[in-house]
PDB file of C-alpha atoms in Angstrom:
ATOM      1  CA  MET O 194     -10.341   3.092   0.996  1.00 90.00           C
ATOM      2  CA  HIS O 195      -8.953   6.613   0.861  1.00 96.00           C
ATOM      3  CA  ILE O 196     -10.907   8.822   3.242  1.00 98.00           C
ATOM      4  CA  PRO O 197     -11.829  12.244   1.813  1.00 97.00           C
ATOM      5  CA  ASP O 198     -11.985  15.388   3.940  1.00 97.00           C
ATOM      6  CA  GLY O 199     -15.283  15.744   5.785  1.00 97.00           C
ATOM      7  CA  PHE O 200     -16.070  12.161   6.846  1.00 98.00           C
ATOM      8  CA  ILE O 201     -14.241  12.449  10.168  1.00 98.00           C
ATOM      9  CA  ASN O 202     -14.139  15.551  12.367  1.00 98.00           C
ATOM     10  CA  ALA O 203     -11.091  17.767  12.880  1.00 97.00           C
ATOM     11  CA  THR O 204     -10.224  16.574  16.395  1.00 98.00           C
ATOM     12  CA  THR O 205     -10.108  12.917  15.410  1.00 98.00           C
ATOM     13  CA  SER O 206      -8.220  13.753  12.203  1.00 98.00           C
ATOM     14  CA  LEU O 207      -5.662  15.663  14.234  1.00 98.00           C
ATOM     15  CA  GLY O 208      -5.350  12.769  16.676  1.00 98.00           C
ATOM     16  CA  ALA O 209      -4.795  10.338  13.814  1.00 98.00           C
ATOM     17  CA  GLY O 210      -2.255  12.799  12.404  1.00 98.00           C
ATOM     18  CA  LEU O 211      -0.297  12.683  15.655  1.00 98.00           C
ATOM     19  CA  VAL O 212      -0.466   8.874  15.719  1.00 98.00           C
ATOM     20  CA  SER O 213       0.820   8.855  12.140  1.00 98.00           C
ATOM     21  CA  VAL O 214       3.699  11.218  12.838  1.00 98.00           C
ATOM     22  CA  GLY O 215       4.709   9.085  15.818  1.00 98.00           C
ATOM     23  CA  GLY O 216       4.373   5.871  13.822  1.00 98.00           C
ATOM     24  CA  LEU O 217       6.365   7.234  10.889  1.00 97.00           C
ATOM     25  CA  GLY O 218       9.111   8.532  13.178  1.00 96.00           C
ATOM     26  CA  PHE O 219       9.410   5.183  14.915  1.00 96.00           C
ATOM     27  CA  SER O 220       9.406   3.301  11.607  1.00 96.00           C
ATOM     28  CA  LEU O 221      12.048   5.638  10.205  1.00 94.00           C
ATOM     29  CA  ARG O 222      14.364   4.824  13.097  1.00 92.00           C
ATOM     30  CA  ARG O 223      13.772   1.079  12.823  1.00 91.00           C
ATOM     31  CA  ALA O 224      14.049   1.099   9.026  1.00 91.00           C
ATOM     32  CA  LYS O 225      17.467   2.763   9.208  1.00 86.00           C
ATOM     33  CA  GLU O 226      18.829  -0.289  10.949  1.00 78.00           C
ATOM     34  CA  PHE O 227      18.664  -2.534   7.961  1.00 71.00           C
ATOM     35  CA  LEU O 228      17.815  -0.626   4.822  1.00 80.00           C
ATOM     36  CA  GLU O 229      21.027  -1.109   2.896  1.00 78.00           C
ATOM     37  CA  GLU O 230      21.958   1.161   0.043  1.00 77.00           C
ATOM     38  CA  ARG O 231      21.394  -1.538  -2.550  1.00 78.00           C
ATOM     39  CA  ARG O 232      17.849  -2.031  -1.314  1.00 82.00           C
ATOM     40  CA  ALA O 233      16.821   1.617  -1.726  1.00 88.00           C
ATOM     41  CA  PRO O 234      15.802   1.184  -5.397  1.00 92.00           C
ATOM     42  CA  LEU O 235      13.773  -1.876  -4.380  1.00 93.00           C
ATOM     43  CA  ALA O 236      11.804   0.175  -1.869  1.00 94.00           C
ATOM     44  CA  GLY O 237      11.231   2.814  -4.560  1.00 96.00           C
ATOM     45  CA  LEU O 238      10.102   0.128  -6.998  1.00 97.00           C
ATOM     46  CA  LEU O 239       7.718  -1.294  -4.399  1.00 97.00           C
ATOM     47  CA  ALA O 240       6.102   2.121  -3.844  1.00 98.00           C
ATOM     48  CA  ALA O 241       5.723   2.609  -7.614  1.00 98.00           C
ATOM     49  CA  PHE O 242       4.298  -0.908  -8.073  1.00 98.00           C
ATOM     50  CA  ILE O 243       1.758  -0.415  -5.279  1.00 98.00           C
ATOM     51  CA  PHE O 244       0.793   2.969  -6.720  1.00 98.00           C
ATOM     52  CA  ALA O 245       0.089   1.315 -10.096  1.00 98.00           C
ATOM     53  CA  LEU O 246      -1.878  -1.574  -8.573  1.00 97.00           C
ATOM     54  CA  GLN O 247      -3.981   0.797  -6.459  1.00 97.00           C
ATOM     55  CA  MET O 248      -5.289   2.330  -9.695  1.00 97.00           C
ATOM     56  CA  LEU O 249      -6.769  -0.980 -10.803  1.00 97.00           C
ATOM     57  CA  ASN O 250     -10.218  -1.081  -9.230  1.00 96.00           C
ATOM     58  CA  PHE O 251     -11.946  -4.422  -9.716  1.00 96.00           C
ATOM     59  CA  PRO O 252     -15.687  -4.986  -9.270  1.00 95.00           C
ATOM     60  CA  VAL O 253     -16.626  -6.707  -5.995  1.00 94.00           C
ATOM     61  CA  ALA O 254     -20.422  -6.434  -6.043  1.00 87.00           C
ATOM     62  CA  ALA O 255     -23.124  -4.629  -7.977  1.00 85.00           C
ATOM     63  CA  GLY O 256     -22.013  -1.024  -8.259  1.00 92.00           C
ATOM     64  CA  THR O 257     -19.035  -1.443  -5.926  1.00 96.00           C
ATOM     65  CA  SER O 258     -15.340  -1.770  -6.614  1.00 97.00           C
ATOM     66  CA  GLY O 259     -12.247  -2.395  -4.599  1.00 96.00           C
ATOM     67  CA  HIS O 260      -8.581  -2.125  -5.232  1.00 96.00           C
ATOM     68  CA  PHE O 261      -5.388  -3.703  -4.039  1.00 96.00           C
ATOM     69  CA  MET O 262      -3.950  -2.016  -0.955  1.00 97.00           C
ATOM     70  CA  GLY O 263      -0.430  -3.446  -0.729  1.00 98.00           C
ATOM     71  CA  GLY O 264       0.480  -2.985   2.933  1.00 98.00           C
ATOM     72  CA  LEU O 265       1.077  -6.639   3.683  1.00 98.00           C
ATOM     73  CA  LEU O 266       2.834  -7.230   0.356  1.00 98.00           C
ATOM     74  CA  ALA O 267       5.237  -4.466   1.328  1.00 97.00           C
ATOM     75  CA  ALA O 268       5.749  -5.866   4.833  1.00 97.00           C
ATOM     76  CA  VAL O 269       6.625  -9.338   3.543  1.00 97.00           C
ATOM     77  CA  LEU O 270       8.980  -7.968   0.877  1.00 95.00           C
ATOM     78  CA  VAL O 271      10.876  -5.284   2.792  1.00 94.00           C
ATOM     79  CA  GLY O 272       9.913  -5.800   6.422  1.00 94.00           C
ATOM     80  CA  PRO O 273       7.219  -4.030   8.438  1.00 96.00           C
ATOM     81  CA  TRP O 274       9.082  -0.795   9.171  1.00 95.00           C
ATOM     82  CA  VAL O 275      10.203  -0.014   5.635  1.00 95.00           C
ATOM     83  CA  ALA O 276       6.697  -1.076   4.532  1.00 97.00           C
ATOM     84  CA  VAL O 277       5.175   1.667   6.679  1.00 97.00           C
ATOM     85  CA  LEU O 278       7.345   4.225   4.881  1.00 97.00           C
ATOM     86  CA  VAL O 279       6.597   2.769   1.438  1.00 97.00           C
ATOM     87  CA  MET O 280       2.862   3.024   2.075  1.00 98.00           C
ATOM     88  CA  ALA O 281       3.187   6.567   3.420  1.00 98.00           C
ATOM     89  CA  VAL O 282       5.018   7.629   0.232  1.00 98.00           C
ATOM     90  CA  VAL O 283       2.214   6.177  -1.909  1.00 98.00           C
ATOM     91  CA  LEU O 284      -0.506   7.887   0.157  1.00 98.00           C
ATOM     92  CA  ALA O 285       1.296  11.233   0.151  1.00 98.00           C
ATOM     93  CA  MET O 286       1.718  11.148  -3.646  1.00 98.00           C
ATOM     94  CA  GLN O 287      -1.954  10.248  -4.100  1.00 98.00           C
ATOM     95  CA  ALA O 288      -3.199  12.992  -1.788  1.00 98.00           C
ATOM     96  CA  LEU O 289      -0.845  15.735  -3.003  1.00 97.00           C
ATOM     97  CA  LEU O 290      -0.774  15.082  -6.759  1.00 97.00           C
ATOM     98  CA  PHE O 291      -3.854  13.039  -7.603  1.00 97.00           C
ATOM     99  CA  ALA O 292      -6.403  14.558  -5.193  1.00 96.00           C
ATOM    100  CA  ASP O 293      -7.073  11.035  -3.876  1.00 97.00           C
ATOM    101  CA  GLY O 294      -7.574  11.047  -0.099  1.00 97.00           C
ATOM    102  CA  GLY O 295      -8.156  14.357   1.665  1.00 97.00           C
ATOM    103  CA  LEU O 296      -5.330  16.513   2.977  1.00 97.00           C
ATOM    104  CA  THR O 297      -6.765  16.827   6.490  1.00 97.00           C
ATOM    105  CA  ALA O 298      -7.570  13.099   6.218  1.00 98.00           C
ATOM    106  CA  LEU O 299      -3.975  12.174   5.364  1.00 98.00           C
ATOM    107  CA  GLY O 300      -3.286  11.223   8.989  1.00 98.00           C
ATOM    108  CA  LEU O 301      -6.412   9.038   9.051  1.00 98.00           C
ATOM    109  CA  ASN O 302      -5.361   7.321   5.842  1.00 98.00           C
ATOM    110  CA  ILE O 303      -1.749   6.840   6.941  1.00 98.00           C
ATOM    111  CA  MET O 304      -2.997   5.335  10.205  1.00 98.00           C
ATOM    112  CA  ASN O 305      -5.246   2.805   8.433  1.00 98.00           C
ATOM    113  CA  LEU O 306      -3.293   1.973   5.295  1.00 98.00           C
ATOM    114  CA  ALA O 307       0.342   2.652   6.209  1.00 98.00           C
ATOM    115  CA  LEU O 308       0.381   1.649   9.884  1.00 98.00           C
ATOM    116  CA  ILE O 309      -2.505  -0.713  10.711  1.00 98.00           C
ATOM    117  CA  ALA O 310      -2.540  -2.710   7.447  1.00 98.00           C
ATOM    118  CA  PRO O 311       1.176  -3.610   7.229  1.00 98.00           C
ATOM    119  CA  LEU O 312       1.775  -3.991  10.982  1.00 98.00           C
ATOM    120  CA  VAL O 313      -1.342  -6.005  11.873  1.00 98.00           C
ATOM    121  CA  GLY O 314      -0.880  -7.968   8.654  1.00 98.00           C
ATOM    122  CA  TRP O 315       2.750  -8.691   9.576  1.00 98.00           C
ATOM    123  CA  VAL O 316       1.808 -10.100  12.976  1.00 98.00           C
ATOM    124  CA  VAL O 317      -0.835 -12.299  11.330  1.00 98.00           C
ATOM    125  CA  PHE O 318       1.734 -13.367   8.717  1.00 97.00           C
ATOM    126  CA  LEU O 319       4.178 -14.456  11.429  1.00 96.00           C
ATOM    127  CA  GLY O 320       1.440 -16.377  13.218  1.00 96.00           C
ATOM    128  CA  VAL O 321       0.180 -18.161  10.110  1.00 96.00           C
ATOM    129  CA  ARG O 322       3.730 -18.962   8.987  1.00 94.00           C
ATOM    130  CA  LYS O 323       4.305 -20.760  12.265  1.00 92.00           C
ATOM    131  CA  VAL O 324       1.469 -23.214  11.731  1.00 93.00           C
ATOM    132  CA  LEU O 325       2.287 -23.856   8.068  1.00 90.00           C
ATOM    133  CA  PRO O 326       5.170 -25.950   6.793  1.00 84.00           C
ATOM    134  CA  SER O 327       8.213 -23.794   6.181  1.00 80.00           C
ATOM    135  CA  GLY O 328       9.310 -23.289   2.623  1.00 84.00           C
ATOM    136  CA  ARG O 329       8.061 -21.406  -0.368  1.00 89.00           C
ATOM    137  CA  ASN O 330       4.436 -22.498  -0.294  1.00 91.00           C
ATOM    138  CA  GLY O 331       4.103 -21.669   3.380  1.00 93.00           C
ATOM    139  CA  VAL O 332       5.372 -18.145   2.798  1.00 95.00           C
ATOM    140  CA  VAL O 333       3.070 -17.613  -0.187  1.00 96.00           C
ATOM    141  CA  LEU O 334       0.000 -18.953   1.599  1.00 97.00           C
ATOM    142  CA  ALA O 335       0.686 -17.019   4.809  1.00 97.00           C
ATOM    143  CA  SER O 336       1.099 -13.847   2.734  1.00 98.00           C
ATOM    144  CA  GLY O 337      -2.279 -14.343   1.097  1.00 98.00           C
ATOM    145  CA  VAL O 338      -4.111 -14.975   4.357  1.00 98.00           C
ATOM    146  CA  ALA O 339      -2.424 -12.098   6.163  1.00 98.00           C
ATOM    147  CA  ALA O 340      -3.102  -9.732   3.249  1.00 98.00           C
ATOM    148  CA  GLY O 341      -6.816 -10.498   3.475  1.00 98.00           C
ATOM    149  CA  VAL O 342      -6.819  -9.838   7.211  1.00 98.00           C
ATOM    150  CA  SER O 343      -4.831  -6.604   6.695  1.00 98.00           C
ATOM    151  CA  VAL O 344      -7.671  -5.184   4.591  1.00 98.00           C
ATOM    152  CA  LEU O 345     -10.206  -5.966   7.313  1.00 98.00           C
ATOM    153  CA  ALA O 346      -7.886  -4.412   9.899  1.00 98.00           C
ATOM    154  CA  ALA O 347      -7.625  -1.219   7.847  1.00 98.00           C
ATOM    155  CA  ALA O 348     -11.418  -1.159   7.522  1.00 98.00           C
ATOM    156  CA  GLY O 349     -11.538  -1.575  11.304  1.00 98.00           C
ATOM    157  CA  GLY O 350      -9.307   1.470  11.614  1.00 98.00           C
ATOM    158  CA  PHE O 351     -11.869   3.513   9.718  1.00 98.00           C
ATOM    159  CA  VAL O 352     -14.690   2.201  11.908  1.00 98.00           C
ATOM    160  CA  LEU O 353     -12.731   3.265  15.001  1.00 98.00           C
ATOM    161  CA  GLN O 354     -12.200   6.725  13.518  1.00 98.00           C
ATOM    162  CA  TYR O 355     -15.889   6.923  12.622  1.00 98.00           C
ATOM    163  CA  ALA O 356     -16.832   5.913  16.154  1.00 98.00           C
ATOM    164  CA  LEU O 357     -14.625   8.644  17.596  1.00 98.00           C
ATOM    165  CA  GLY O 358     -15.413  11.445  15.191  1.00 97.00           C
ATOM    166  CA  GLY O 359     -17.629  10.415  12.293  1.00 97.00           C
ATOM    167  CA  THR O 360     -19.699  13.273  10.878  1.00 97.00           C
ATOM    168  CA  GLY O 361     -22.421  10.908   9.603  1.00 96.00           C
ATOM    169  CA  SER O 362     -25.555  10.146  11.589  1.00 96.00           C
ATOM    170  CA  ALA O 363     -25.559   6.406  10.883  1.00 97.00           C
ATOM    171  CA  ALA O 364     -24.917   4.217  13.931  1.00 97.00           C
ATOM    172  CA  VAL O 365     -21.388   2.872  14.332  1.00 98.00           C
ATOM    173  CA  GLY O 366     -22.682  -0.706  14.337  1.00 97.00           C
ATOM    174  CA  THR O 367     -24.312  -0.497  10.922  1.00 98.00           C
ATOM    175  CA  VAL O 368     -21.247   1.233   9.451  1.00 98.00           C
ATOM    176  CA  ALA O 369     -19.040  -1.482  10.956  1.00 98.00           C
ATOM    177  CA  GLY O 370     -21.203  -4.239   9.481  1.00 98.00           C
ATOM    178  CA  ALA O 371     -21.245  -2.682   6.022  1.00 97.00           C
ATOM    179  CA  MET O 372     -17.504  -2.011   6.073  1.00 98.00           C
ATOM    180  CA  ALA O 373     -16.762  -5.588   7.151  1.00 98.00           C
ATOM    181  CA  ALA O 374     -19.037  -7.109   4.495  1.00 96.00           C
ATOM    182  CA  VAL O 375     -17.575  -5.240   1.528  1.00 96.00           C
ATOM    183  CA  HIS O 376     -13.961  -5.446   2.716  1.00 97.00           C
ATOM    184  CA  LEU O 377     -14.252  -9.184   3.258  1.00 97.00           C
ATOM    185  CA  VAL O 378     -14.667  -9.497  -0.511  1.00 96.00           C
ATOM    186  CA  ILE O 379     -11.949  -6.937  -1.248  1.00 97.00           C
ATOM    187  CA  GLY O 380      -9.724  -8.822   1.206  1.00 97.00           C
ATOM    188  CA  VAL O 381     -10.054 -11.995  -0.856  1.00 97.00           C
ATOM    189  CA  GLY O 382      -8.820 -10.066  -3.886  1.00 97.00           C
ATOM    190  CA  GLU O 383      -5.988  -8.624  -1.821  1.00 97.00           C
ATOM    191  CA  GLY O 384      -5.003 -12.108  -0.674  1.00 98.00           C
ATOM    192  CA  VAL O 385      -4.943 -13.556  -4.182  1.00 98.00           C
ATOM    193  CA  ILE O 386      -2.946 -10.648  -5.665  1.00 97.00           C
ATOM    194  CA  THR O 387      -0.487 -10.655  -2.757  1.00 98.00           C
ATOM    195  CA  ALA O 388       0.070 -14.409  -2.972  1.00 98.00           C
ATOM    196  CA  LEU O 389       0.689 -14.174  -6.737  1.00 97.00           C
ATOM    197  CA  ALA O 390       3.142 -11.296  -6.323  1.00 97.00           C
ATOM    198  CA  ILE O 391       5.060 -12.979  -3.479  1.00 97.00           C
ATOM    199  CA  GLY O 392       5.117 -16.230  -5.450  1.00 95.00           C
ATOM    200  CA  ALA O 393       6.583 -14.408  -8.457  1.00 95.00           C
ATOM    201  CA  VAL O 394       9.357 -12.775  -6.425  1.00 94.00           C
ATOM    202  CA  MET O 395      10.080 -16.054  -4.610  1.00 92.00           C
ATOM    203  CA  ALA O 396      10.556 -17.694  -8.011  1.00 91.00           C
ATOM    204  CA  VAL O 397      13.252 -15.282  -9.186  1.00 91.00           C
ATOM    205  CA  ARG O 398      14.822 -13.710  -6.100  1.00 90.00           C
ATOM    206  CA  PRO O 399      13.756 -15.423  -2.851  1.00 90.00           C
ATOM    207  CA  ASP O 400      16.552 -13.567  -1.058  1.00 89.00           C
ATOM    208  CA  LEU O 401      14.625 -10.322  -1.621  1.00 91.00           C
ATOM    209  CA  VAL O 402      11.643 -11.573   0.377  1.00 93.00           C
ATOM    210  CA  TYR O 403      12.194 -10.352   3.925  1.00 92.00           C
ATOM    211  CA  GLY O 404       9.332 -12.470   5.259  1.00 93.00           C
ATOM    212  CA  ALA O 405      10.993 -15.632   3.927  1.00 91.00           C
ATOM    213  CA  SER O 406      13.983 -15.158   6.170  1.00 81.00           C
ATOM    214  CA  GLY O 407      14.365 -17.558   9.069  1.00 62.00           C
ATOM    215  CA  VAL O 408      14.673 -14.782  11.635  1.00 39.00           C
ATOM    216  CA  ALA O 409      11.460 -12.846  11.613  1.00 40.00           C
ATOM    217  CA  TRP O 410      12.611  -9.432  12.840  1.00 36.00           C
ATOM    218  CA  ALA O 411      16.112  -9.441  11.420  1.00 38.00           C
ATOM    219  CA  PRO O 412      17.213  -8.567   7.876  1.00 43.00           C
ATOM    220  CA  ALA O 413      16.792 -11.283   5.298  1.00 45.00           C
ATOM    221  CA  PRO O 414      20.057 -13.167   4.816  1.00 46.00           C
ATOM    222  CA  GLN O 415      21.658 -13.289   1.381  1.00 45.00           C
ATOM    223  CA  ALA O 416      20.463 -16.831   0.769  1.00 44.00           C
ATOM    224  CA  ALA O 417      16.873 -17.130   1.876  1.00 43.00           C
ATOM    225  CA  MET O 418      16.155 -19.918   4.309  1.00 44.00           C
ATOM    226  CA  GLY O 419      12.566 -20.188   3.190  1.00 43.00           C
ATOM    227  CA  GLU O 420      13.583 -21.532  -0.162  1.00 39.00           C
ATOM    228  CA  GLY O 421      12.968 -25.177   0.669  1.00 38.00           C
ATOM    229  CA  LEU O 422      10.796 -27.612  -1.270  1.00 38.00           C
TER     230      LEU O 422
ATOM    231  CA  MET K  86      16.308 -18.507 -12.693  1.00 61.00           C
ATOM    232  CA  LYS K  87      18.147 -15.866 -10.721  1.00 71.00           C
ATOM    233  CA  VAL K  88      18.084 -12.314 -11.979  1.00 83.00           C
ATOM    234  CA  GLY K  89      20.324  -9.421 -11.016  1.00 89.00           C
ATOM    235  CA  LEU K  90      19.039  -6.615  -8.854  1.00 90.00           C
ATOM    236  CA  ARG K  91      19.176  -4.096 -11.693  1.00 92.00           C
ATOM    237  CA  VAL K  92      17.231  -6.394 -14.013  1.00 95.00           C
ATOM    238  CA  PHE K  93      14.731  -7.048 -11.226  1.00 95.00           C
ATOM    239  CA  VAL K  94      14.101  -3.327 -10.657  1.00 96.00           C
ATOM    240  CA  LEU K  95      13.881  -2.565 -14.389  1.00 97.00           C
ATOM    241  CA  ALA K  96      11.483  -5.461 -14.976  1.00 96.00           C
ATOM    242  CA  GLY K  97       9.373  -4.395 -11.998  1.00 97.00           C
ATOM    243  CA  MET K  98       9.194  -0.839 -13.278  1.00 98.00           C
ATOM    244  CA  ALA K  99       8.257  -2.084 -16.759  1.00 98.00           C
ATOM    245  CA  VAL K 100       5.390  -4.132 -15.290  1.00 97.00           C
ATOM    246  CA  SER K 101       4.242  -1.154 -13.167  1.00 98.00           C
ATOM    247  CA  LEU K 102       4.347   1.240 -16.129  1.00 98.00           C
ATOM    248  CA  LEU K 103       2.429  -1.163 -18.375  1.00 98.00           C
ATOM    249  CA  LEU K 104      -0.239  -1.728 -15.724  1.00 97.00           C
ATOM    250  CA  ALA K 105      -0.597   2.027 -15.235  1.00 98.00           C
ATOM    251  CA  LEU K 106      -0.658   2.871 -18.936  1.00 97.00           C
ATOM    252  CA  LEU K 107      -2.715   0.028 -20.385  1.00 97.00           C
ATOM    253  CA  ILE K 108      -4.768  -1.554 -17.608  1.00 97.00           C
ATOM    254  CA  SER K 109      -5.733   1.415 -15.417  1.00 96.00           C
ATOM    255  CA  PRO K 110      -8.061   2.849 -18.117  1.00 96.00           C
ATOM    256  CA  LEU K 111      -9.979  -0.455 -17.904  1.00 96.00           C
ATOM    257  CA  ALA K 112     -10.383  -0.323 -14.121  1.00 96.00           C
ATOM    258  CA  SER K 113     -13.856  -0.238 -12.608  1.00 96.00           C
ATOM    259  CA  GLY K 114     -15.173   3.271 -12.106  1.00 94.00           C
ATOM    260  CA  ALA K 115     -17.743   2.139  -9.533  1.00 96.00           C
ATOM    261  CA  PRO K 116     -17.441   3.614  -6.024  1.00 95.00           C
ATOM    262  CA  ASP K 117     -14.967   1.748  -3.822  1.00 96.00           C
ATOM    263  CA  GLY K 118     -15.917  -0.053  -0.616  1.00 96.00           C
ATOM    264  CA  LEU K 119     -15.723   2.981   1.666  1.00 97.00           C
ATOM    265  CA  GLU K 120     -17.505   5.249  -0.815  1.00 96.00           C
ATOM    266  CA  LYS K 121     -20.286   2.705  -1.205  1.00 97.00           C
ATOM    267  CA  VAL K 122     -20.733   2.371   2.553  1.00 97.00           C
ATOM    268  CA  ALA K 123     -20.777   6.175   2.880  1.00 97.00           C
ATOM    269  CA  GLU K 124     -23.455   6.348   0.189  1.00 96.00           C
ATOM    270  CA  GLU K 125     -25.604   3.620   1.771  1.00 96.00           C
ATOM    271  CA  LYS K 126     -25.239   5.029   5.270  1.00 97.00           C
ATOM    272  CA  GLY K 127     -25.938   8.572   4.178  1.00 96.00           C
ATOM    273  CA  PHE K 128     -22.669  10.388   4.814  1.00 97.00           C
ATOM    274  CA  LEU K 129     -21.193  10.513   1.315  1.00 97.00           C
ATOM    275  CA  ALA K 130     -22.403  14.109   0.961  1.00 96.00           C
ATOM    276  CA  ASN K 131     -20.213  15.104   3.913  1.00 96.00           C
ATOM    277  CA  ALA K 132     -17.133  14.666   1.710  1.00 97.00           C
ATOM    278  CA  ALA K 133     -15.562  18.019   0.960  1.00 95.00           C
ATOM    279  CA  ASP K 134     -13.990  18.862  -2.375  1.00 94.00           C
ATOM    280  CA  HIS K 135     -10.306  18.050  -2.411  1.00 95.00           C
ATOM    281  CA  SER K 136      -8.069  21.035  -1.703  1.00 92.00           C
ATOM    282  CA  PHE K 137      -5.953  20.167  -4.735  1.00 95.00           C
ATOM    283  CA  SER K 138      -8.786  19.203  -7.088  1.00 93.00           C
ATOM    284  CA  ASP K 139      -7.464  21.706  -9.650  1.00 93.00           C
ATOM    285  CA  GLY K 140      -4.023  20.099  -9.775  1.00 94.00           C
ATOM    286  CA  PRO K 141      -2.606  19.013 -13.144  1.00 95.00           C
ATOM    287  CA  LEU K 142      -2.970  15.317 -12.254  1.00 96.00           C
ATOM    288  CA  ALA K 143      -6.063  15.556 -10.023  1.00 95.00           C
ATOM    289  CA  GLY K 144      -8.446  12.620 -10.268  1.00 95.00           C
ATOM    290  CA  TYR K 145      -5.914  10.471 -12.156  1.00 96.00           C
ATOM    291  CA  SER K 146      -6.147  12.467 -15.352  1.00 95.00           C
ATOM    292  CA  VAL K 147      -3.716  14.761 -17.106  1.00 96.00           C
ATOM    293  CA  ARG K 148      -5.204  18.195 -17.618  1.00 93.00           C
ATOM    294  CA  GLY K 149      -5.443  19.078 -21.289  1.00 91.00           C
ATOM    295  CA  VAL K 150      -5.371  15.510 -22.623  1.00 93.00           C
ATOM    296  CA  GLY K 151      -8.599  14.897 -24.520  1.00 89.00           C
ATOM    297  CA  SER K 152      -8.843  11.112 -24.634  1.00 94.00           C
ATOM    298  CA  GLU K 153     -10.081   9.890 -21.275  1.00 93.00           C
ATOM    299  CA  SER K 154      -8.321   6.518 -21.502  1.00 95.00           C
ATOM    300  CA  PHE K 155      -5.014   8.034 -22.513  1.00 96.00           C
ATOM    301  CA  SER K 156      -5.338  10.746 -19.888  1.00 96.00           C
ATOM    302  CA  THR K 157      -5.847   8.122 -17.165  1.00 97.00           C
ATOM    303  CA  GLY K 158      -3.028   5.935 -18.459  1.00 97.00           C
ATOM    304  CA  LEU K 159      -0.632   8.842 -18.802  1.00 97.00           C
ATOM    305  CA  SER K 160      -1.409  10.082 -15.291  1.00 97.00           C
ATOM    306  CA  GLY K 161      -0.646   6.569 -14.074  1.00 97.00           C
ATOM    307  CA  VAL K 162       2.708   6.523 -15.867  1.00 98.00           C
ATOM    308  CA  MET K 163       3.611   9.870 -14.321  1.00 98.00           C
ATOM    309  CA  GLY K 164       2.505   8.620 -10.910  1.00 98.00           C
ATOM    310  CA  VAL K 165       4.625   5.474 -11.190  1.00 98.00           C
ATOM    311  CA  LEU K 166       7.724   7.454 -12.215  1.00 98.00           C
ATOM    312  CA  LEU K 167       7.230  10.177  -9.590  1.00 98.00           C
ATOM    313  CA  THR K 168       6.495   7.652  -6.827  1.00 98.00           C
ATOM    314  CA  PHE K 169       9.618   5.680  -7.734  1.00 98.00           C
ATOM    315  CA  GLY K 170      11.698   8.862  -7.749  1.00 97.00           C
ATOM    316  CA  VAL K 171      10.410  10.129  -4.419  1.00 97.00           C
ATOM    317  CA  GLY K 172      10.619   6.671  -2.841  1.00 96.00           C
ATOM    318  CA  TYR K 173      14.142   6.018  -4.113  1.00 94.00           C
ATOM    319  CA  GLY K 174      15.304   9.442  -2.946  1.00 93.00           C
ATOM    320  CA  LEU K 175      13.731   9.049   0.470  1.00 92.00           C
ATOM    321  CA  PHE K 176      15.148   5.576   0.976  1.00 91.00           C
ATOM    322  CA  MET K 177      18.625   6.677  -0.076  1.00 90.00           C
ATOM    323  CA  LEU K 178      18.403   9.248   2.727  1.00 89.00           C
ATOM    324  CA  VAL K 179      17.067   6.708   5.217  1.00 84.00           C
ATOM    325  CA  ARG K 180      19.480   3.884   4.409  1.00 79.00           C
ATOM    326  CA  SER K 181      22.021   2.687   6.850  1.00 66.00           C
ATOM    327  CA  LYS K 182      25.520   4.015   6.346  1.00 58.00           C
ATOM    328  CA  SER K 183      27.113   0.573   6.372  1.00 50.00           C
ATOM    329  CA  PRO K 184      27.864  -0.702   2.855  1.00 48.00           C
ATOM    330  CA  GLY K 185      25.298  -3.172   1.508  1.00 41.00           C
TER     331      GLY K 185
END
């Protein structure tokens, strides 16, 4: 869902750019509080892993593909604020080196994929975790559900941008409906991949899963408390 | 099974590199969700050419590599390594000063 230049007008792109700069600055400050030195390579690995997975488009309908986004995976693994930075690194590399996602659209893309997806997904994750039994399965299941919702939220971000400054003549309502329909399917894929990835990390190093910590907004303790069952 | 942090990072990078090299050439080339919606709703043509479309890795291919599959895979490998390097560097700068 990388927006190219030209879909959204300059004013809205600039506005999204300002939102992104503010969001990145805030995340940078919050991330500093708990990103320990030994976790820096993990954050780098996460960015590289998400970059690789984003290349793997899978078919979702006749003549349509989708790919893994990764925002919620990042939030559950390293916390929402580091996740924002991880996603921004991936998007910047894609736009600058791979010509994927327009340069003037970088703010739009950061807003949808690096801010909305991990942060909305994180809130959903916390909510779903509350109603599920604690322990490994609860964390895995909540991750999957929240990842699916995060894709729809990012699609919603685009619809908002289109409503404010879309250059197309199609009505906002029909664009919203089409975006929701296709990203519902992509969201299912996102949920499955996220759940598998979180499950794999929980199996070998549950202490590295920030979202499995007992205290939602604090750093994960050395021994994860979500490792029950 | 508990693995060390170094092993974890190396294994994760190995998985990422293999996915990029071997699986990305098999990925679907069909338009993604947003592109498809833009096509159906008539604003796909509004997309401008990318400012860096002449770059050496533009469009997930390595300029000068003949085989399309290998070009895609190789661009993915370079992307994984560069993204790790930039991410690692950035997060070393961001990290808290207190020892981990």
